Tab-separated table of N, CA and C and ligand atoms in Angstrom:
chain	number	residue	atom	x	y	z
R	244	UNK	N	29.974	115.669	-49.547
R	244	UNK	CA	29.585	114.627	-50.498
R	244	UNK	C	29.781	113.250	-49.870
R	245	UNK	N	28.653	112.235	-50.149
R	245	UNK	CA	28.756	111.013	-49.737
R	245	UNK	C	29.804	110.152	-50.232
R	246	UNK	N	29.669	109.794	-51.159
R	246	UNK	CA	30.604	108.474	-52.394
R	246	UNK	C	29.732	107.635	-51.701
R	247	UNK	N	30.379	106.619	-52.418
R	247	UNK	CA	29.763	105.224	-53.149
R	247	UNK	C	29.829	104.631	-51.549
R	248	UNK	N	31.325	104.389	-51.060
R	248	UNK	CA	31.399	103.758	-49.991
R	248	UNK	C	30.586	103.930	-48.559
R	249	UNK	N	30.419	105.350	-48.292
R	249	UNK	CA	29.764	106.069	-47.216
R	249	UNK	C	28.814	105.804	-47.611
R	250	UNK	N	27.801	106.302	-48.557
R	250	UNK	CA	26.131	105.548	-48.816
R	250	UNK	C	25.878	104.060	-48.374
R	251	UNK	N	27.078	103.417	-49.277
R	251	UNK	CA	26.749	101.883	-48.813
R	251	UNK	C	27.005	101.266	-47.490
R	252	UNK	N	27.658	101.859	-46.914
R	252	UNK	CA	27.693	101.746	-45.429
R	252	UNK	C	26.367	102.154	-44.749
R	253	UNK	N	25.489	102.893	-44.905
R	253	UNK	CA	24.560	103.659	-44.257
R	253	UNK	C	23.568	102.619	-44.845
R	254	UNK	N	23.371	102.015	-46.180
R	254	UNK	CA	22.319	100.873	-46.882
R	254	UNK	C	22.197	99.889	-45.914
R	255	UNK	N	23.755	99.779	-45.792
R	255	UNK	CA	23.758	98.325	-45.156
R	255	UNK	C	23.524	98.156	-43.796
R	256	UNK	N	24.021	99.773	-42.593
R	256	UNK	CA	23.378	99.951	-41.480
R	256	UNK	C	21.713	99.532	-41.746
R	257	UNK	N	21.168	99.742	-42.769
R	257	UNK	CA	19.963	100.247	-42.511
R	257	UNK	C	19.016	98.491	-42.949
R	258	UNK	N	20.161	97.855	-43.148
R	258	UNK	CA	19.223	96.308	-44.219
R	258	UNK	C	18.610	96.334	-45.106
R	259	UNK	N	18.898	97.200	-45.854
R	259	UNK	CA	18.621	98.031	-47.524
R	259	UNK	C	19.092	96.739	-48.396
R	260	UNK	N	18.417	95.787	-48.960
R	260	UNK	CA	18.770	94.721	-49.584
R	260	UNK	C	19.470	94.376	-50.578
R	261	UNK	N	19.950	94.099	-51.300
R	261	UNK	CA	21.193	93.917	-52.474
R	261	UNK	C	21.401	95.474	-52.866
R	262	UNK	N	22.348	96.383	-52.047
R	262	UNK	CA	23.033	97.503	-51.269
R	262	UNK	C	23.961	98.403	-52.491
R	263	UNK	N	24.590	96.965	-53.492
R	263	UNK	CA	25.308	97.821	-54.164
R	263	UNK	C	25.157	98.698	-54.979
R	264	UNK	N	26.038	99.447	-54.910
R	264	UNK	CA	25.861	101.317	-55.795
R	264	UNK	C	26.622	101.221	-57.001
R	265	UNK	N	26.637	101.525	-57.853
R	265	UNK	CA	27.086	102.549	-59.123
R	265	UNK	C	27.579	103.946	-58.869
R	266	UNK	N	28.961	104.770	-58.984
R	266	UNK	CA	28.642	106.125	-58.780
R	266	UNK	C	27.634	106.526	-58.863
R	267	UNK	N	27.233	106.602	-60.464
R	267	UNK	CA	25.493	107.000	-60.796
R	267	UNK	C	24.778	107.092	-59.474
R	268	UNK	N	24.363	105.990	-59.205
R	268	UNK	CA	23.619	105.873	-58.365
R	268	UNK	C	23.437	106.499	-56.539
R	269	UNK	N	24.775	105.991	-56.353
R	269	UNK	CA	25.231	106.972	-55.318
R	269	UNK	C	24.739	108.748	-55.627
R	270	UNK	N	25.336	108.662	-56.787
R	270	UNK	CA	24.684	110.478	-56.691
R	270	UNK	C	23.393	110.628	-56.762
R	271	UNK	N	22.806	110.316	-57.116
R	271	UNK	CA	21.270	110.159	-57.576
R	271	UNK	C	20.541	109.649	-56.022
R	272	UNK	N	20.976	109.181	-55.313
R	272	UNK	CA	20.534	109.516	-53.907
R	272	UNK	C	21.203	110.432	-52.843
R	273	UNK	N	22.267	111.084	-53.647
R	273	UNK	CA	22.247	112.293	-52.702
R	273	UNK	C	21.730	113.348	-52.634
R	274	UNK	N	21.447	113.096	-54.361
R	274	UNK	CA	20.195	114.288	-54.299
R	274	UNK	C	19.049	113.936	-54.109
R	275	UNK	N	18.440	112.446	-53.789
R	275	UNK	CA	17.317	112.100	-53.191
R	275	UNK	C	17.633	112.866	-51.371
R	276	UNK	N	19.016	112.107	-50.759
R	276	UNK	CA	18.815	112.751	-49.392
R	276	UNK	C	18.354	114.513	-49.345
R	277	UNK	N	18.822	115.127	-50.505
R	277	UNK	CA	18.393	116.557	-50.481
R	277	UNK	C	17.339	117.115	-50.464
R	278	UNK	N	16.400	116.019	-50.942
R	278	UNK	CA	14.926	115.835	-51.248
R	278	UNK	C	13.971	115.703	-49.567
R	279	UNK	N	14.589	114.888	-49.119
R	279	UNK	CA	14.576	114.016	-47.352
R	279	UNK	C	14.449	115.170	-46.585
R	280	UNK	N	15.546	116.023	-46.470
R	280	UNK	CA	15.918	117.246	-45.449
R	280	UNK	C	14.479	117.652	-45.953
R	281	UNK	N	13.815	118.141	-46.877
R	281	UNK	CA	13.158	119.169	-46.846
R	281	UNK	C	11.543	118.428	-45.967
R	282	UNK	N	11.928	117.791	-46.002
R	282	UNK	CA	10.936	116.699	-44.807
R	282	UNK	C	10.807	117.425	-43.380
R	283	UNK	N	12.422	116.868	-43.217
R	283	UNK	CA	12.521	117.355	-41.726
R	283	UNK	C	12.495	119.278	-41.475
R	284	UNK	N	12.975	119.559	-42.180
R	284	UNK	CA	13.047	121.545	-42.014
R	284	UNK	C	11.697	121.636	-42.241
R	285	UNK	N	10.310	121.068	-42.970
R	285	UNK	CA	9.617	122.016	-42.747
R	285	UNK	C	8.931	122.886	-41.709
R	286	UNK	N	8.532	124.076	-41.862
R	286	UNK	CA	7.989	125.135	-40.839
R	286	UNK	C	6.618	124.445	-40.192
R	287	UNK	N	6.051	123.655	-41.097
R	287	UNK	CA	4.752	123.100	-39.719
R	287	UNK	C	4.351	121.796	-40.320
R	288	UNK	N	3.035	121.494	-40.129
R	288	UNK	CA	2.667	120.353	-40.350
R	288	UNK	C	1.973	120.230	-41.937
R	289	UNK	N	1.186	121.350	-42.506
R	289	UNK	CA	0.908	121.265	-43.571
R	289	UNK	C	1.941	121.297	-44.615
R	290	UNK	N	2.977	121.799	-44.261
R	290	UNK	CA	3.959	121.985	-45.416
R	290	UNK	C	5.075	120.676	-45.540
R	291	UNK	N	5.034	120.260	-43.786
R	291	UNK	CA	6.001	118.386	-44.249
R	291	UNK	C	5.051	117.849	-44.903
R	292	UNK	N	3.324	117.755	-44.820
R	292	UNK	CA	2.717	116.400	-46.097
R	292	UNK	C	2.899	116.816	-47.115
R	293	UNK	N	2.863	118.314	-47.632
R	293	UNK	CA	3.042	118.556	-48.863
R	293	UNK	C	4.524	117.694	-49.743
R	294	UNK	N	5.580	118.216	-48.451
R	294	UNK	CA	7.330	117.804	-49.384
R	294	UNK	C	6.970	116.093	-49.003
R	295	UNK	N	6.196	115.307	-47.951
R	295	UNK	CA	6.280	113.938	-48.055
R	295	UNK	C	5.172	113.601	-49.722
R	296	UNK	N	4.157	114.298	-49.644
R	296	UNK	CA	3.772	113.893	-50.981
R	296	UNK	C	4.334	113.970	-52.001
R	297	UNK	N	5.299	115.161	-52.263
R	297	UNK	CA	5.934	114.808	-53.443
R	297	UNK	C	6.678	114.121	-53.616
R	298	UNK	N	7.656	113.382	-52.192
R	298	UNK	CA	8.417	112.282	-52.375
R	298	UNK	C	7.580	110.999	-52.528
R	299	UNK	N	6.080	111.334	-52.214
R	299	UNK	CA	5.623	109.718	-52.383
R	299	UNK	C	5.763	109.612	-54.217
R	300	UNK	N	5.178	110.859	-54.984
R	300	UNK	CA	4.397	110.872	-56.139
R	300	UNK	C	5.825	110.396	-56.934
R	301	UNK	N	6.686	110.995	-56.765
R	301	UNK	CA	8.263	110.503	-57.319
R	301	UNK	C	8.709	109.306	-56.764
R	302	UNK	N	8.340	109.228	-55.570
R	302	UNK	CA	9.791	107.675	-55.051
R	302	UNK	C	8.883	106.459	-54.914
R	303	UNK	N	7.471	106.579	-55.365
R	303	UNK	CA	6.737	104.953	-54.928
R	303	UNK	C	6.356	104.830	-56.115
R	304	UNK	N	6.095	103.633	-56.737
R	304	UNK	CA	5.828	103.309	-57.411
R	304	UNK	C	4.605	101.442	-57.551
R	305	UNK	N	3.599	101.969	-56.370
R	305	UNK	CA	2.770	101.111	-56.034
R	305	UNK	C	2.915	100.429	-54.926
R	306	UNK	N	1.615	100.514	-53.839
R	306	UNK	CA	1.472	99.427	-52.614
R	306	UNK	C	1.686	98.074	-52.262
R	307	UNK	N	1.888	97.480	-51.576
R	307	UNK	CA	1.590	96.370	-51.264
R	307	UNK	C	2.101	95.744	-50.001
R	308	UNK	N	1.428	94.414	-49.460
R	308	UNK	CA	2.163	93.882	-48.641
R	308	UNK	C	3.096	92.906	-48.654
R	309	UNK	N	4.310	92.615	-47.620
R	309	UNK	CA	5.049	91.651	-48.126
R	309	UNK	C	5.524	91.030	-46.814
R	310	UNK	N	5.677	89.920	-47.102
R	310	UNK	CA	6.171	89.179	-45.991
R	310	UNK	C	7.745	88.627	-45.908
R	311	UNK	N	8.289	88.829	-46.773
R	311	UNK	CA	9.512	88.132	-47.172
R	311	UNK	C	10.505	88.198	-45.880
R	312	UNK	N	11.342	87.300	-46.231
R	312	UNK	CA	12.486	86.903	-45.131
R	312	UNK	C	11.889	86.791	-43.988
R	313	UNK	N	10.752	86.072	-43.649
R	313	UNK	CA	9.947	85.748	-42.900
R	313	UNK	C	9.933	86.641	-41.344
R	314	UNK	N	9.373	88.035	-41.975
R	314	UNK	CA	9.572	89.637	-41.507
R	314	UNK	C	7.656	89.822	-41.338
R	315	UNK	N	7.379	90.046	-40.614
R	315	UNK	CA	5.848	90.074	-40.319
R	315	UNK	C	5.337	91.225	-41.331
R	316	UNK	N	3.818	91.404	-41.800
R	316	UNK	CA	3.843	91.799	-42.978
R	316	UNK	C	4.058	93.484	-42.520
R	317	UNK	N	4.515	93.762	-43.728
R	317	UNK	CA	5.067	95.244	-43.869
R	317	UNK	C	5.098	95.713	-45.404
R	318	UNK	N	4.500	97.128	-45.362
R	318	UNK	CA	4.261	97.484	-46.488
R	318	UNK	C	5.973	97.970	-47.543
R	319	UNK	N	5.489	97.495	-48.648
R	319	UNK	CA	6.908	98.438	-49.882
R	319	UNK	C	5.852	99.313	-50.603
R	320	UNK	N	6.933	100.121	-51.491
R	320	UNK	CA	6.628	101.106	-52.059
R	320	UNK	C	6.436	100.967	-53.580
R	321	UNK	N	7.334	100.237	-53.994
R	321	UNK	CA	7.714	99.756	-55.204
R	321	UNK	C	8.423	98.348	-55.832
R	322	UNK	N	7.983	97.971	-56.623
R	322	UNK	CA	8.294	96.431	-56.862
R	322	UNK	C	9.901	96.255	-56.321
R	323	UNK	N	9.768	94.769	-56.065
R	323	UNK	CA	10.549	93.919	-55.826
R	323	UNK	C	12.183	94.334	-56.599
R	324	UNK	N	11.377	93.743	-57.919
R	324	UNK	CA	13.067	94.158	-58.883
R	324	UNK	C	13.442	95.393	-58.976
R	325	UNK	N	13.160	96.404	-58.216
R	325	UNK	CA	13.531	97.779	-58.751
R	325	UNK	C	15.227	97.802	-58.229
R	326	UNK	N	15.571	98.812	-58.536
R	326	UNK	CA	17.207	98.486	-57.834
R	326	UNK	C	17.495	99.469	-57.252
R	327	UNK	N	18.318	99.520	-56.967
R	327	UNK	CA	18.584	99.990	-55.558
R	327	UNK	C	17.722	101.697	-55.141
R	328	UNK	N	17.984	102.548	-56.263
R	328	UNK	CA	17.918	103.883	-55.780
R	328	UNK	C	16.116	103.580	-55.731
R	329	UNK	N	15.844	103.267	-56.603
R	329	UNK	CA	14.130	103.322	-56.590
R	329	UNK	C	13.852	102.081	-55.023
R	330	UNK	N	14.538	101.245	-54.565
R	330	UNK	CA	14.127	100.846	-53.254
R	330	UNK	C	14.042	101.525	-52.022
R	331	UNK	N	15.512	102.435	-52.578
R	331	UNK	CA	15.596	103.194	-51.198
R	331	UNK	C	14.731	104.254	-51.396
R	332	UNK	N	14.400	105.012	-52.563
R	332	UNK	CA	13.598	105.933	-52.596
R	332	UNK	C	12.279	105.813	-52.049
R	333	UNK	N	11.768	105.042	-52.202
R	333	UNK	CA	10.483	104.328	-51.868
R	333	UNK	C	9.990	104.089	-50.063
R	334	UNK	N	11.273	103.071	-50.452
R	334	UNK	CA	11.261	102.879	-48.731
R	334	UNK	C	11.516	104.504	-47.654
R	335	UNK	N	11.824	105.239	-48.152
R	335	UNK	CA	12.722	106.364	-47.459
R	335	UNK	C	11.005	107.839	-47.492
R	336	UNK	N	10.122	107.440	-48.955
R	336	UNK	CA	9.078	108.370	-49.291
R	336	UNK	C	8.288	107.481	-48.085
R	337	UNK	N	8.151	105.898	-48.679
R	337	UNK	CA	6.736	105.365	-47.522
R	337	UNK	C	7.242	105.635	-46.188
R	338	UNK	N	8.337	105.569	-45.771
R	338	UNK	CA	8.644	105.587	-44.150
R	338	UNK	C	8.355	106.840	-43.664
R	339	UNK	N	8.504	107.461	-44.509
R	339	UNK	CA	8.362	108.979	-43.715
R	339	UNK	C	6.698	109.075	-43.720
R	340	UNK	N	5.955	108.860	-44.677
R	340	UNK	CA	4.655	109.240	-44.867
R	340	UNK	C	3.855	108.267	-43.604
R	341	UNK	N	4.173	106.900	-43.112
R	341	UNK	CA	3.599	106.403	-42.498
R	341	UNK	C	3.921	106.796	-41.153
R	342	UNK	N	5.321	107.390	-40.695
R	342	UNK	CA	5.675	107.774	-39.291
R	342	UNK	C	4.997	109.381	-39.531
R	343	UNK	N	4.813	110.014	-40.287
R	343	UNK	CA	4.130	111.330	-40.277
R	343	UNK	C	2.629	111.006	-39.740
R	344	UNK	N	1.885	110.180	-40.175
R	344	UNK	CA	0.902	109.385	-39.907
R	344	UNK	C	0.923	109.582	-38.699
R	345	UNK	N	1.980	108.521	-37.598
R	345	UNK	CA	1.865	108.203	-36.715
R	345	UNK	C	1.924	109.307	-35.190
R	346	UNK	N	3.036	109.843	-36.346
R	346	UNK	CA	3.303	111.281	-34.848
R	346	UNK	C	2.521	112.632	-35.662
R	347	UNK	N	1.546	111.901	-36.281
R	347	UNK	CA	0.651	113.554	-36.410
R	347	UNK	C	1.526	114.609	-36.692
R	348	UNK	N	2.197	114.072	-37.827
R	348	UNK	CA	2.984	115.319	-38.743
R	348	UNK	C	4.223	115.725	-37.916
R	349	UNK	N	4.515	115.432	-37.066
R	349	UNK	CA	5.512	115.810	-35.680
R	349	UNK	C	6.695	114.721	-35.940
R	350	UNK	N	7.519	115.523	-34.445
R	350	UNK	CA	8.649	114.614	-34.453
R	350	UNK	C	9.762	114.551	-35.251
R	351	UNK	N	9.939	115.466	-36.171
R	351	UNK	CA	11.073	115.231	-37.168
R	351	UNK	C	11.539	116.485	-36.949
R	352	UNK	N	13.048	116.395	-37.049
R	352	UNK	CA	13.625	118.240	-37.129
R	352	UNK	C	15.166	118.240	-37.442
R	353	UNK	N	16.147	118.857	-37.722
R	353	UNK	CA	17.153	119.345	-37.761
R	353	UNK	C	17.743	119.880	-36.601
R	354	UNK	N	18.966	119.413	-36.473
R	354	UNK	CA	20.100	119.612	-35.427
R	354	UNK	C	20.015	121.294	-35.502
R	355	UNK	N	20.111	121.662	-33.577
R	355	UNK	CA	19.969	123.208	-33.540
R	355	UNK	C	21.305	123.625	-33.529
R	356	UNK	N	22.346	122.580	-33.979
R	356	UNK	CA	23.609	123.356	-33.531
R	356	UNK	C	24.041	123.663	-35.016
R	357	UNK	N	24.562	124.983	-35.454
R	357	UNK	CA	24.456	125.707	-36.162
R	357	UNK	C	25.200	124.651	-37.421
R	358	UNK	N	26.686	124.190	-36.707
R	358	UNK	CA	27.231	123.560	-37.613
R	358	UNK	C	27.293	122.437	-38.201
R	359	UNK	N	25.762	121.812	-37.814
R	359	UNK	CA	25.823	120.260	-37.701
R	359	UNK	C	24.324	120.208	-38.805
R	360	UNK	N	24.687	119.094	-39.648
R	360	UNK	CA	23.730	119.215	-40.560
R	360	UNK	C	22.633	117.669	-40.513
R	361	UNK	N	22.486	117.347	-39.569
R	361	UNK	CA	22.075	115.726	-39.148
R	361	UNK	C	20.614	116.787	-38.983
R	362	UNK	N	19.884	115.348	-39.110
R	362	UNK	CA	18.305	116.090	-39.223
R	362	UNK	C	18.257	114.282	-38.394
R	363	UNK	N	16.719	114.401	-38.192
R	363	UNK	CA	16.902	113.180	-36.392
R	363	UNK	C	15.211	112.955	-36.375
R	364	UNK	N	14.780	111.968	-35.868
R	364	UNK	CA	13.700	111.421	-35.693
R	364	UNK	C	13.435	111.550	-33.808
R	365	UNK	N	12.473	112.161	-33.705
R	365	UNK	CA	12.187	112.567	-32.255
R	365	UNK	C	11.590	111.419	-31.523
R	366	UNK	N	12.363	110.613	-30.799
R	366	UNK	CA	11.656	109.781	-29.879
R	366	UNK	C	11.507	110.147	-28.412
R	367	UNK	N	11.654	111.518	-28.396
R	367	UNK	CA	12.128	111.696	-26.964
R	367	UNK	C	10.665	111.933	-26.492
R	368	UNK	N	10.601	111.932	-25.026
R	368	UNK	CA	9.265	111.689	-24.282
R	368	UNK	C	7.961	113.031	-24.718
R	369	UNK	N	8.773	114.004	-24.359
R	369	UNK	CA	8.090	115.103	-24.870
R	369	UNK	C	7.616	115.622	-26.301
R	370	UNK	N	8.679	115.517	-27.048
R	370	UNK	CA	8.746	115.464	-28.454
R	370	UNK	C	9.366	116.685	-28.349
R	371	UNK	N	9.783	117.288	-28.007
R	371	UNK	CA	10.541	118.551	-27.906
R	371	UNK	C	12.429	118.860	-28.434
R	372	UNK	N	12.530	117.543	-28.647
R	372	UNK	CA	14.443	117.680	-28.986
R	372	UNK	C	14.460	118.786	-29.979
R	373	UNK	N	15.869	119.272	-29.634
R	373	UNK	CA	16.330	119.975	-30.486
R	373	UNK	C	17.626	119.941	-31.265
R	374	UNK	N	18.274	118.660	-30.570
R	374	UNK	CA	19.808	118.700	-31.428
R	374	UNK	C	19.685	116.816	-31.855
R	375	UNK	N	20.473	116.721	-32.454
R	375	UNK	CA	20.503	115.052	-33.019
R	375	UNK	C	21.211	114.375	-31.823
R	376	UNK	N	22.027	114.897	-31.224
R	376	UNK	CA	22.837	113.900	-30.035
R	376	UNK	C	22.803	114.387	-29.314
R	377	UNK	N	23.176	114.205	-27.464
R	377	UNK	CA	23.738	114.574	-26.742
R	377	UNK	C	24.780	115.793	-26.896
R	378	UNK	N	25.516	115.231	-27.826
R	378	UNK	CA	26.969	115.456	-28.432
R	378	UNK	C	26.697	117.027	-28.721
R	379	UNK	N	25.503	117.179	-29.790
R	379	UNK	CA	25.713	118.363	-30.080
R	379	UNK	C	24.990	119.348	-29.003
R	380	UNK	N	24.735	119.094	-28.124
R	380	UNK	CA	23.876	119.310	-27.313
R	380	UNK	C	24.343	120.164	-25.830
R	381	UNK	N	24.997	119.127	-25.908
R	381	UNK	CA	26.298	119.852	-24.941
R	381	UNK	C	27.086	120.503	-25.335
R	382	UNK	N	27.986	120.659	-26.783
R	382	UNK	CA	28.938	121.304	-27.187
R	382	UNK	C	27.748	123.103	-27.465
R	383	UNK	N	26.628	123.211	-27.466
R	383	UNK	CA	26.506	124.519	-27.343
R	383	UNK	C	25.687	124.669	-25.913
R	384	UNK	N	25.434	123.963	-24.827
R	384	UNK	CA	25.515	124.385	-23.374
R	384	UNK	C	26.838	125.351	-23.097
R	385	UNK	N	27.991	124.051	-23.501
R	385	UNK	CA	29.193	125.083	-23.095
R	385	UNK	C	29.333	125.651	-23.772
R	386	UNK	N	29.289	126.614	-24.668
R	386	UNK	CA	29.501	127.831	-25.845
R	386	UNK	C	28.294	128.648	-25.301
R	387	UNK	N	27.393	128.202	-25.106
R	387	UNK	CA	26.389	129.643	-24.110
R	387	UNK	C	27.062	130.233	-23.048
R	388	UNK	N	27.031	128.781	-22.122
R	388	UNK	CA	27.936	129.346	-20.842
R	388	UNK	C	28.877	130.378	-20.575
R	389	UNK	N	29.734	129.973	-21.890
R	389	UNK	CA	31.291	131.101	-21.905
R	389	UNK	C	30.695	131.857	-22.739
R	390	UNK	N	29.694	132.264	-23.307
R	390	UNK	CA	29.274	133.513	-23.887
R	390	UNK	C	28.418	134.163	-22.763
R	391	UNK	N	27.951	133.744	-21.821
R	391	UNK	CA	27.558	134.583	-21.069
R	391	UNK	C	28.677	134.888	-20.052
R	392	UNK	N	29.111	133.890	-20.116
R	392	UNK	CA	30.327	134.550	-18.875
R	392	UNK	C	30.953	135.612	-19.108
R	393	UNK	N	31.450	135.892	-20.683
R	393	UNK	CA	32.415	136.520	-21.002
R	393	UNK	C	31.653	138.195	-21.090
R	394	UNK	N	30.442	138.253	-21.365
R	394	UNK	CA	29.108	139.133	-21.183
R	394	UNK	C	29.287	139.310	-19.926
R	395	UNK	N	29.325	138.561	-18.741
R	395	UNK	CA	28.513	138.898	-17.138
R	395	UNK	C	30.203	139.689	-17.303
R	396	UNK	N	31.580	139.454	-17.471
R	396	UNK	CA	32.644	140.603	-16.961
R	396	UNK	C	32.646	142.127	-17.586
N	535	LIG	ZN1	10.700	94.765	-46.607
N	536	LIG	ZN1	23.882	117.711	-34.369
């Protein structure tokens, strides 16, 4: 579970604009992030537009462009005054739908290491990653290694 504090830390990593949470609210985007994963896990490309459409049809609530904080123009999802969960919802449905756009449904996936639940945006050259960090990346190199070693005696 997130809380209030850990979400708003991650808002404010992110420049998520007047940031503050309500418990309420905090929960109500954790079960939006629950919504997110099913983005990244899907099995191919027809089935991520499907789970990004239903986050558009729920988390936007109308187009437009905006220029504010003198930020070159860039699209929102949903008005201005909405507060917080409907910003991030929005912003979190359009971002995904426009980078799906961009990498042709690709590029998004879940950490291969069994115990790690980070899901990751693929910038890597190939598009081929399979774990969210280095980190986890290496911690099952070496766990193969000594499973085969312990196999080769
Ligand atoms: Zn903006
Ligand atoms: Zn990981």
């Amino acid at each position: 579970m997130g809380g209030v504090r850990e979400i708003d830390a991650v808002l404010r990593t992110h420049e998520i604009r007047r940031p503050a949470l309500t418990a309420r609210q905090a929960q109500a985007l954790e079960v939006w992030g629950v919504r997110l994963r099913a983005v990244f896990e899907a099995p191919g490309i027809d089935e991520r537009c499907a789970a990004i459409n239903a986050l558009l049809v729920e988390g936007t609530a109308g187009v437009f462009l905006t220029t504010h904080d003198g930020l070159r123009p860039h699209l929102h999802f949903t008005p201005e005054d909405d507060d917080v969960v409907g910003r991030v919802r929005a912003v979190t449905a359009g971002g995904l739908a426009i980078f799906a756009v961009e990498a042709e449904g690709r590029r998004l996936g879940t950490c291969a290491r069994s115990t790690c639940v980070t899901v990751f945006v693929d910038t890597s050259r190939n598009g081929r990653r399979g774990y969210c960090s280095a980190r986890c990346g290496n911690h099952d190199a070496v766990h193969r290694h000594r499973t085969q070693n312990r196999a080769g005696r």
